[in-house]
Coordinates of N, CA, C and O in Angstrom, one line a residue:
X276 N 44.8 108.6 120.8 CA 44.0 109.2 119.9 C 42.6 108.4 119.8 O 42.7 107.1 119.7
X277 N 41.5 109.0 119.8 CA 40.2 108.3 119.8 C 40.1 107.5 118.5 O 40.6 107.9 117.5
X278 N 39.3 106.4 118.6 CA 39.1 105.6 117.4 C 38.4 106.5 116.3 O 37.5 107.3 116.7
X279 N 38.8 106.2 115.1 CA 38.2 107.0 114.0 C 38.8 108.3 113.7 O 38.4 109.0 112.9
X280 N 39.9 108.7 114.5 CA 40.5 110.0 114.3 C 41.8 109.7 113.5 O 42.4 108.6 113.7
X281 N 42.3 110.7 112.8 CA 43.5 110.5 112.1 C 44.4 111.8 112.1 O 43.8 112.9 111.9
X282 N 45.7 111.6 112.3 CA 46.6 112.8 112.1 C 46.9 112.8 110.7 O 47.3 111.8 110.0
X283 N 46.8 114.0 110.0 CA 47.2 114.2 108.7 C 47.6 115.7 108.4 O 47.4 116.5 109.3
X284 N 48.3 115.8 107.4 CA 48.8 117.1 107.0 C 48.2 117.4 105.6 O 48.5 116.6 104.6
X285 N 47.4 118.4 105.5 CA 46.9 118.8 104.1 C 47.7 120.0 103.6 O 48.0 121.0 104.4
X286 N 48.2 119.9 102.4 CA 49.0 121.1 101.7 C 47.9 121.8 101.0 O 47.5 121.4 99.9
X287 N 47.5 123.0 101.5 CA 46.5 123.8 100.8 C 47.1 125.2 100.4 O 47.5 125.9 101.3
X288 N 47.0 125.5 99.2 CA 47.4 126.8 98.7 C 48.9 127.0 99.1 O 49.3 128.2 99.5
X289 N 49.7 125.9 99.0 CA 51.1 126.0 99.2 C 51.6 126.0 100.7 O 52.8 126.1 101.0
X290 N 50.6 125.8 101.6 CA 51.0 125.8 103.1 C 50.5 124.4 103.6 O 49.4 123.9 103.3
X291 N 51.3 123.9 104.5 CA 51.1 122.7 105.2 C 50.1 123.0 106.4 O 50.4 123.9 107.2
X292 N 49.1 122.2 106.7 CA 48.2 122.3 107.8 C 48.1 121.0 108.4 O 47.4 120.1 108.0
X293 N 48.8 120.8 109.6 CA 48.6 119.6 110.4 C 47.3 119.6 111.1 O 46.8 120.6 111.6
X294 N 46.5 118.4 111.0 CA 45.2 118.4 111.5 C 45.0 117.0 112.2 O 45.6 116.0 111.9
X295 N 44.0 117.0 113.1 CA 43.5 115.7 113.6 C 42.0 115.7 113.2 O 41.3 116.6 113.7
X296 N 41.6 114.7 112.4 CA 40.2 114.8 111.9 C 39.6 113.3 112.0 O 40.3 112.4 112.0
X297 N 38.3 113.4 112.1 CA 37.5 112.1 111.9 C 37.9 111.6 110.6 O 37.8 112.4 109.6
X298 N 38.1 110.3 110.4 CA 38.5 109.8 109.1 C 37.3 109.9 108.1 O 37.7 109.8 106.9
X299 N 36.2 110.2 108.5 CA 35.0 110.4 107.6 C 34.9 111.8 107.2 O 34.0 112.1 106.4
X300 N 35.7 112.8 107.6 CA 35.6 114.2 107.2 C 35.9 114.4 105.8 O 36.9 113.9 105.3
X301 N 35.0 115.1 105.1 CA 35.3 115.3 103.7 C 36.3 116.5 103.6 O 36.5 117.3 104.5
X302 N 36.9 116.6 102.4 CA 37.9 117.6 102.1 C 37.2 119.0 102.3 O 37.7 119.9 102.9
X303 N 35.9 119.1 101.8 CA 35.2 120.4 101.9 C 34.9 120.8 103.4 O 35.2 121.9 103.7
X304 N 34.6 119.8 104.2 CA 34.3 120.2 105.6 C 35.7 120.6 106.3 O 35.7 121.5 107.2
X305 N 36.8 119.9 105.9 CA 38.1 120.1 106.5 C 38.5 121.6 106.1 O 38.9 122.4 106.9
X306 N 38.3 122.0 104.9 CA 38.7 123.3 104.4 C 37.8 124.3 105.1 O 38.3 125.3 105.6
X307 N 36.5 124.2 105.1 CA 35.7 125.2 105.7 C 35.6 125.2 107.2 O 35.6 126.3 107.7
X308 N 35.5 124.1 107.8 CA 35.3 124.1 109.2 C 36.6 124.0 110.0 O 36.6 124.5 111.2
X309 N 37.7 123.5 109.5 CA 38.9 123.3 110.3 C 40.0 124.4 109.8 O 40.8 124.8 110.6
X310 N 40.0 124.8 108.6 CA 41.0 125.7 108.0 C 40.4 127.1 107.7 O 41.1 128.0 107.4
X311 N 39.1 127.3 107.9 CA 38.3 128.5 107.8 C 38.5 129.1 106.3 O 38.6 130.2 106.0
X312 N 38.7 128.2 105.4 CA 38.8 128.5 104.0 C 37.3 128.3 103.4 O 37.0 127.2 102.9
X313 N 36.6 129.4 103.4 CA 35.1 129.2 103.1 C 34.7 129.6 101.7 O 33.7 129.7 101.4
X314 N 35.8 129.7 100.9 CA 35.4 130.1 99.4 C 34.8 128.9 98.8 O 33.8 129.1 98.0
X315 N 35.2 127.7 99.0 CA 34.5 126.5 98.4 C 33.2 126.3 99.2 O 33.2 126.3 100.4
X316 N 32.2 126.3 98.4 CA 30.8 126.2 99.0 C 30.2 124.8 99.1 O 30.5 124.0 98.2
X317 N 29.4 124.6 100.1 CA 28.7 123.4 100.2 C 27.3 123.7 99.6 O 26.5 124.4 100.1
X318 N 27.0 123.2 98.4 CA 25.9 123.4 97.6 C 24.9 122.1 98.0 O 24.0 122.2 98.7
X319 N 25.2 121.1 97.2 CA 24.3 119.9 97.3 C 24.7 118.9 98.3 O 24.0 118.1 98.8
X320 N 26.1 118.9 98.5 CA 26.8 117.9 99.3 C 26.5 116.5 98.8 O 26.7 115.4 99.4
X321 N 26.3 116.3 97.4 CA 26.2 115.0 96.8 C 26.9 115.0 95.5 O 26.7 114.1 94.7
X322 N 27.8 115.9 95.2 CA 28.6 116.0 94.1 C 27.8 116.3 92.7 O 28.3 116.0 91.6
X323 N 26.7 117.0 92.8 CA 25.9 117.3 91.7 C 25.9 118.7 91.2 O 25.4 119.0 90.1
X324 N 26.4 119.6 92.0 CA 26.3 121.0 91.7 C 27.6 121.7 91.3 O 27.6 122.8 90.7
X325 N 28.8 121.2 91.8 CA 30.1 121.8 91.5 C 30.5 122.9 92.3 O 31.6 123.5 92.2
X326 N 29.7 123.4 93.3 CA 30.1 124.6 94.1 C 31.3 124.3 94.9 O 31.9 125.3 95.3
X327 N 31.7 123.1 95.2 CA 32.8 122.7 96.0 C 34.0 122.4 95.3 O 35.0 121.9 95.9
X328 N 34.0 122.7 94.0 CA 35.2 122.3 93.1 C 36.5 123.0 93.7 O 36.5 124.1 93.9
X329 N 37.5 122.1 93.8 CA 38.9 122.6 94.2 C 39.8 121.8 93.2 O 39.3 120.9 92.4
X330 N 41.1 122.1 93.2 CA 42.1 121.3 92.5 C 42.9 120.5 93.3 O 43.4 121.1 94.4
X331 N 43.1 119.2 93.0 CA 44.1 118.4 93.7 C 45.2 118.0 92.7 O 44.8 117.3 91.7
X332 N 46.4 118.4 93.0 CA 47.5 118.1 92.0 C 47.1 118.6 90.6 O 47.3 117.9 89.6
X333 N 46.4 119.7 90.5 CA 46.1 120.3 89.2 C 44.8 119.8 88.6 O 44.4 120.3 87.5
X334 N 44.2 118.8 89.2 CA 42.9 118.2 88.6 C 41.7 118.7 89.4 O 41.7 118.8 90.6
X335 N 40.7 119.1 88.7 CA 39.4 119.5 89.5 C 38.7 118.2 90.1 O 38.7 117.2 89.5
X336 N 38.4 118.5 91.3 CA 37.6 117.5 92.0 C 36.6 118.1 92.9 O 36.6 119.3 93.2
X337 N 35.5 117.3 93.2 CA 34.5 117.7 94.0 C 34.8 117.4 95.5 O 34.9 116.3 95.9
X338 N 35.1 118.5 96.3 CA 35.6 118.3 97.6 C 34.6 117.8 98.5 O 35.0 117.2 99.5
X339 N 33.3 117.8 98.2 CA 32.3 117.1 99.1 C 32.3 115.7 99.0 O 31.7 115.0 99.8
X340 N 32.8 115.1 97.9 CA 32.9 113.7 97.6 C 34.3 113.0 98.0 O 34.5 111.9 97.8
X341 N 35.2 113.9 98.4 CA 36.7 113.5 98.6 C 36.9 113.5 100.1 O 36.6 114.6 100.8
X342 N 37.3 112.4 100.6 CA 37.7 112.4 102.0 C 39.0 113.2 102.2 O 39.9 113.1 101.4
X343 N 39.1 113.9 103.3 CA 40.3 114.7 103.6 C 41.5 113.8 103.6 O 42.6 114.1 103.2
X344 N 41.4 112.6 104.3 CA 42.5 111.7 104.4 C 43.1 111.2 103.0 O 44.3 111.0 102.8
X345 N 42.2 111.2 102.0 CA 42.6 110.8 100.7 C 43.4 112.0 100.0 O 44.2 111.6 99.0
X346 N 43.2 113.2 100.4 CA 44.0 114.3 99.8 C 45.3 114.6 100.4 O 46.2 115.4 100.0
X347 N 45.7 113.8 101.5 CA 47.0 114.0 102.2 C 48.1 113.7 101.2 O 48.0 112.7 100.4
X348 N 49.2 114.5 101.2 CA 50.3 114.2 100.3 C 50.1 114.8 98.8 O 51.0 114.7 98.1
X349 N 49.0 115.5 98.7 CA 48.7 116.2 97.4 C 48.6 117.6 97.6 O 48.4 118.2 98.7
X350 N 48.8 118.4 96.5 CA 48.7 119.8 96.5 C 47.3 120.2 96.2 O 46.8 119.9 95.1
X351 N 46.6 120.8 97.2 CA 45.3 121.3 97.1 C 45.2 122.8 96.8 O 45.9 123.6 97.5
X352 N 44.5 123.2 95.8 CA 44.3 124.6 95.5 C 42.9 125.0 95.6 O 42.0 124.3 95.0
X353 N 42.5 126.0 96.4 CA 41.2 126.5 96.5 C 41.1 127.8 95.9 O 42.0 128.4 95.4
X354 N 39.9 128.4 95.8 CA 39.7 129.7 95.2 C 40.6 130.8 95.9 O 41.1 131.6 95.2
X355 N 40.8 130.6 97.2 CA 41.6 131.5 98.0 C 43.1 131.5 97.4 O 43.8 132.4 97.6
X356 N 43.5 130.4 96.9 CA 45.0 130.1 96.5 C 45.1 130.4 94.9 O 46.3 130.3 94.5
X357 N 44.1 130.7 94.2 CA 44.2 130.9 92.8 C 44.9 132.3 92.4 O 45.6 132.3 91.4
X358 N 44.7 133.2 93.3 CA 45.2 134.6 92.9 C 46.8 134.5 93.0 O 47.3 133.6 93.6
X359 N 47.5 135.4 92.4 CA 48.9 135.4 92.4 C 49.5 135.8 93.8 O 48.8 136.3 94.6
X360 N 50.7 135.5 93.9 CA 51.4 135.8 95.2 C 51.4 137.3 95.5 O 51.5 137.6 96.7
X361 N 51.3 138.1 94.6 CA 51.3 139.5 94.8 C 49.9 140.1 95.2 O 49.7 141.2 95.3
X362 N 49.0 139.2 95.1 CA 47.6 139.6 95.4 C 46.7 139.9 94.2 O 45.6 140.2 94.3
X363 N 47.3 139.9 93.0 CA 46.7 140.2 91.8 C 45.7 139.0 91.5 O 46.0 137.8 91.8
X364 N 44.6 139.3 90.9 CA 43.6 138.3 90.5 C 44.2 137.4 89.5 O 44.9 137.8 88.6
X365 N 43.7 136.1 89.5 CA 44.0 135.2 88.4 C 43.2 135.8 87.2 O 42.1 136.3 87.3
X366 N 43.7 135.6 86.0 CA 43.0 136.0 84.8 C 41.5 135.5 84.7 O 40.6 136.3 84.3
X367 N 41.2 134.3 85.2 CA 39.9 133.9 85.2 C 39.0 134.6 86.2 O 37.8 134.9 85.9
X368 N 39.5 134.9 87.3 CA 38.8 135.7 88.3 C 38.5 137.0 87.7 O 37.4 137.5 87.8
X369 N 39.5 137.7 87.1 CA 39.2 139.0 86.5 C 38.2 138.9 85.3 O 37.3 139.8 85.3
X370 N 38.2 137.9 84.5 CA 37.3 137.7 83.4 C 35.8 137.5 84.0 O 34.9 138.1 83.4
X371 N 35.7 136.8 85.1 CA 34.4 136.7 85.7 C 33.8 138.0 86.1 O 32.6 138.4 86.0
X372 N 34.7 138.9 86.6 CA 34.3 140.3 87.0 C 33.9 141.1 85.8 O 32.9 141.7 85.7
X373 N 34.8 141.1 84.8 CA 34.7 141.9 83.6 C 33.4 141.5 82.9 O 32.8 142.4 82.3
X374 N 33.0 140.3 82.9 CA 31.8 139.8 82.1 C 30.6 139.6 83.0 O 29.5 139.1 82.5
X375 N 30.7 140.0 84.2 CA 29.6 139.7 85.2 C 29.1 138.3 85.2 O 27.9 138.0 85.1
X376 N 30.1 137.4 85.3 CA 29.8 136.0 85.2 C 29.3 135.3 86.4 O 29.5 134.2 86.8
X377 N 28.5 136.2 87.2 CA 27.9 135.7 88.4 C 26.8 136.6 88.8 O 26.8 137.8 88.3
X378 N 25.9 136.2 89.6 CA 24.8 137.0 90.0 C 24.8 136.9 91.6 O 25.4 137.9 92.2
X379 N 24.3 135.9 92.1 CA 24.3 135.8 93.6 C 25.7 135.5 94.0 O 26.1 135.9 95.2
X380 N 26.6 134.9 93.2 CA 27.9 134.6 93.6 C 28.2 133.3 94.3 O 29.3 132.9 94.6
X381 N 27.1 132.5 94.7 CA 27.3 131.3 95.5 C 28.2 130.3 94.8 O 29.0 129.7 95.3
X382 N 27.8 130.1 93.5 CA 28.5 129.1 92.7 C 29.8 129.6 92.1 O 30.6 128.7 91.6
X383 N 30.1 130.8 92.1 CA 31.2 131.4 91.5 C 32.6 130.8 91.8 O 33.3 130.5 90.9
X384 N 33.0 130.5 93.0 CA 34.2 129.9 93.3 C 34.4 128.5 92.5 O 35.4 128.4 91.9
X385 N 33.4 127.7 92.7 CA 33.4 126.4 92.0 C 33.5 126.6 90.5 O 34.1 125.9 89.7
X386 N 32.7 127.6 89.9 CA 32.7 127.9 88.5 C 34.1 128.3 88.1 O 34.6 127.8 87.0
X387 N 34.7 129.2 88.8 CA 36.0 129.6 88.4 C 37.1 128.5 88.5 O 37.9 128.4 87.6
X388 N 37.0 127.7 89.5 CA 38.0 126.6 89.6 C 37.8 125.6 88.5 O 38.8 125.1 87.9
X389 N 36.5 125.3 88.2 CA 36.2 124.4 87.0 C 36.7 125.1 85.7 O 37.1 124.4 84.8
X390 N 36.4 126.4 85.5 CA 36.8 127.1 84.3 C 38.3 127.0 84.1 O 38.8 126.8 83.0
X391 N 39.1 127.2 85.2 CA 40.6 127.2 85.0 C 40.9 125.8 84.5 O 41.7 125.5 83.6
X392 N 40.3 124.7 85.1 CA 40.6 123.4 84.8 C 40.2 123.0 83.4 O 40.8 122.4 82.6
X393 N 39.0 123.5 83.0 CA 38.5 123.4 81.6 C 39.5 123.8 80.6 O 39.8 123.1 79.6
X394 N 40.1 125.0 80.8 CA 41.1 125.6 79.9 C 42.3 124.7 79.9 O 42.9 124.3 78.8
X395 N 42.8 124.3 81.1 CA 44.0 123.5 81.2 C 43.9 122.2 80.6 O 44.8 121.6 80.1
X396 N 42.6 121.7 80.6 CA 42.4 120.3 80.0 C 42.2 120.4 78.6 O 42.1 119.4 77.8
X397 N 42.2 121.6 78.0 CA 42.1 121.8 76.5 C 40.7 121.7 76.0 O 40.4 121.3 74.9
X398 N 39.8 122.0 76.9 CA 38.3 121.9 76.5 C 37.6 123.3 76.5 O 36.4 123.4 76.9
X399 N 38.3 124.3 76.0 CA 37.7 125.6 75.9 C 37.9 126.3 74.6 O 38.0 127.4 74.5
X400 N 37.9 125.5 73.5 CA 38.1 126.1 72.2 C 36.8 126.6 71.6 O 36.8 127.6 70.8
X401 N 35.7 126.0 71.9 CA 34.5 126.5 71.3 C 33.4 126.6 72.4 O 33.6 126.1 73.5
X402 N 32.4 127.4 72.1 CA 31.4 127.7 73.1 C 30.7 126.3 73.5 O 30.4 126.1 74.6
X403 N 30.5 125.4 72.5 CA 29.8 124.2 72.8 C 30.7 123.3 73.7 O 30.2 122.6 74.6
X404 N 32.0 123.3 73.4 CA 33.0 122.5 74.2 C 33.0 123.1 75.7 O 33.0 122.4 76.7
X405 N 33.0 124.5 75.8 CA 33.0 125.0 77.1 C 31.8 124.7 77.9 O 31.8 124.2 79.1
X406 N 30.6 124.7 77.2 CA 29.3 124.4 77.9 C 29.3 123.0 78.4 O 28.9 122.6 79.4
X407 N 29.8 122.1 77.6 CA 29.9 120.6 77.9 C 30.8 120.4 79.1 O 30.4 119.7 80.0
X408 N 32.0 120.9 79.0 CA 33.0 120.6 80.1 C 32.7 121.4 81.4 O 33.4 121.2 82.4
X409 N 31.8 122.5 81.3 CA 31.4 123.1 82.5 C 30.0 122.7 83.0 O 29.6 123.2 84.0
X410 N 29.5 121.7 82.4 CA 28.1 121.2 82.7 C 28.0 120.6 84.1 O 26.8 120.6 84.6
X411 N 29.0 120.3 84.7 CA 28.9 119.8 86.1 C 28.9 120.9 87.1 O 28.7 120.6 88.4
X412 N 28.9 122.2 86.7 CA 28.7 123.3 87.6 C 27.4 124.0 87.4 O 27.2 124.6 86.3
X413 N 26.6 124.0 88.3 CA 25.2 124.6 88.1 C 25.2 126.0 88.7 O 25.9 126.3 89.7
X414 N 24.5 126.9 88.0 CA 24.2 128.2 88.4 C 22.7 128.4 88.4 O 22.1 128.5 87.4
X415 N 22.2 128.7 89.6 CA 20.8 128.9 89.8 C 20.3 130.2 89.2 O 19.1 130.3 88.8
X416 N 21.3 131.1 89.1 CA 20.9 132.5 88.5 C 21.0 132.4 87.0 O 20.7 133.5 86.4
X417 N 21.5 131.4 86.3 CA 21.6 131.2 85.0 C 22.5 132.2 84.3 O 22.2 132.7 83.2
X418 N 23.7 132.5 84.8 CA 24.7 133.3 84.3 C 25.6 132.6 83.2 O 26.6 133.1 82.9
X419 N 25.1 131.5 82.7 CA 25.9 130.6 81.7 C 26.5 131.4 80.5 O 27.6 131.3 80.3
X420 N 25.7 132.3 79.8 CA 26.3 133.0 78.7 C 27.5 133.8 79.1 O 28.5 133.9 78.4
X421 N 27.3 134.5 80.2 CA 28.4 135.4 80.8 C 29.6 134.5 81.2 O 30.7 134.9 81.1
X422 N 29.4 133.3 81.8 CA 30.4 132.5 82.2 C 31.2 132.0 81.0 O 32.5 132.0 81.0
X423 N 30.6 131.6 79.9 CA 31.3 131.2 78.7 C 32.1 132.4 78.1 O 33.3 132.2 77.8
X424 N 31.6 133.6 78.1 CA 32.4 134.8 77.7 C 33.5 135.0 78.5 O 34.7 135.4 78.1
X425 N 33.5 134.8 79.9 CA 34.6 135.0 80.8 C 35.7 134.0 80.5 O 36.9 134.3 80.4
X426 N 35.2 132.7 80.2 CA 36.2 131.7 80.0 C 37.0 132.0 78.7 O 38.2 131.8 78.6
X427 N 36.2 132.4 77.7 CA 36.9 132.7 76.4 C 37.9 133.9 76.5 O 38.9 133.9 76.0
X428 N 37.5 134.9 77.3 CA 38.4 136.0 77.6 C 39.7 135.6 78.3 O 40.7 136.0 77.9
X429 N 39.7 134.7 79.3 CA 40.8 134.3 80.1 C 41.6 133.1 79.5 O 42.6 132.8 80.0
X430 N 41.0 132.5 78.5 CA 41.5 131.3 77.9 C 43.0 131.4 77.6 O 43.9 130.5 78.1
X431 N 43.5 132.3 76.9 CA 44.9 132.4 76.4 C 45.9 132.7 77.7 O 46.9 132.1 77.8
X432 N 45.4 133.6 78.5 CA 46.2 133.9 79.7 C 46.3 132.8 80.7 O 47.3 132.5 81.2
X433 N 45.2 132.0 80.8 CA 45.2 130.9 81.7 C 46.1 129.8 81.1 O 46.8 129.1 81.9
X434 N 46.1 129.6 79.8 CA 47.0 128.6 79.2 C 48.4 128.9 79.4 O 49.2 128.0 79.7
X435 N 48.8 130.2 79.4 CA 50.1 130.7 79.6 C 50.6 130.4 81.1 O 51.8 130.2 81.3
X436 N 49.7 130.5 82.0 CA 50.0 130.2 83.4 C 50.4 128.8 83.7 O 51.3 128.5 84.5
X437 N 49.8 127.9 82.9 CA 50.1 126.4 83.0 C 49.3 125.8 84.0 O 49.0 125.2 84.8

């Protein structure tokens, strides 16, 4: 194997994916370029916009700042894996649709992944708390009031999912 390459297996959305990657490959690039999971977006590539947010072992992380090799052995969930096994939307996905919590849609996957984490972390009780704990996700279209409404709608159902 060439120097700087690594054999690894990423567990993404419940499936194991054996890969050979440059050890400098970010999780975002591994997801998008090697696994063709393009829901997570490359916004700023500096960890400042939240468009690349995924969950690792249930915690939200910025995949553009996470090396793929560091995620080996962990359960990675992307926006593609958030929906139920029967194909039904996650309550947060449905709430974003119901409240038009997106405009151009570019930031929406990261917003939804952060919104699910925000609820699970217990930071979705008030509008101010939601805004604070979602502040790492930027929306250039300024759909913030609708995002808050969506989170409030899905809050109880999302808590029940665990």
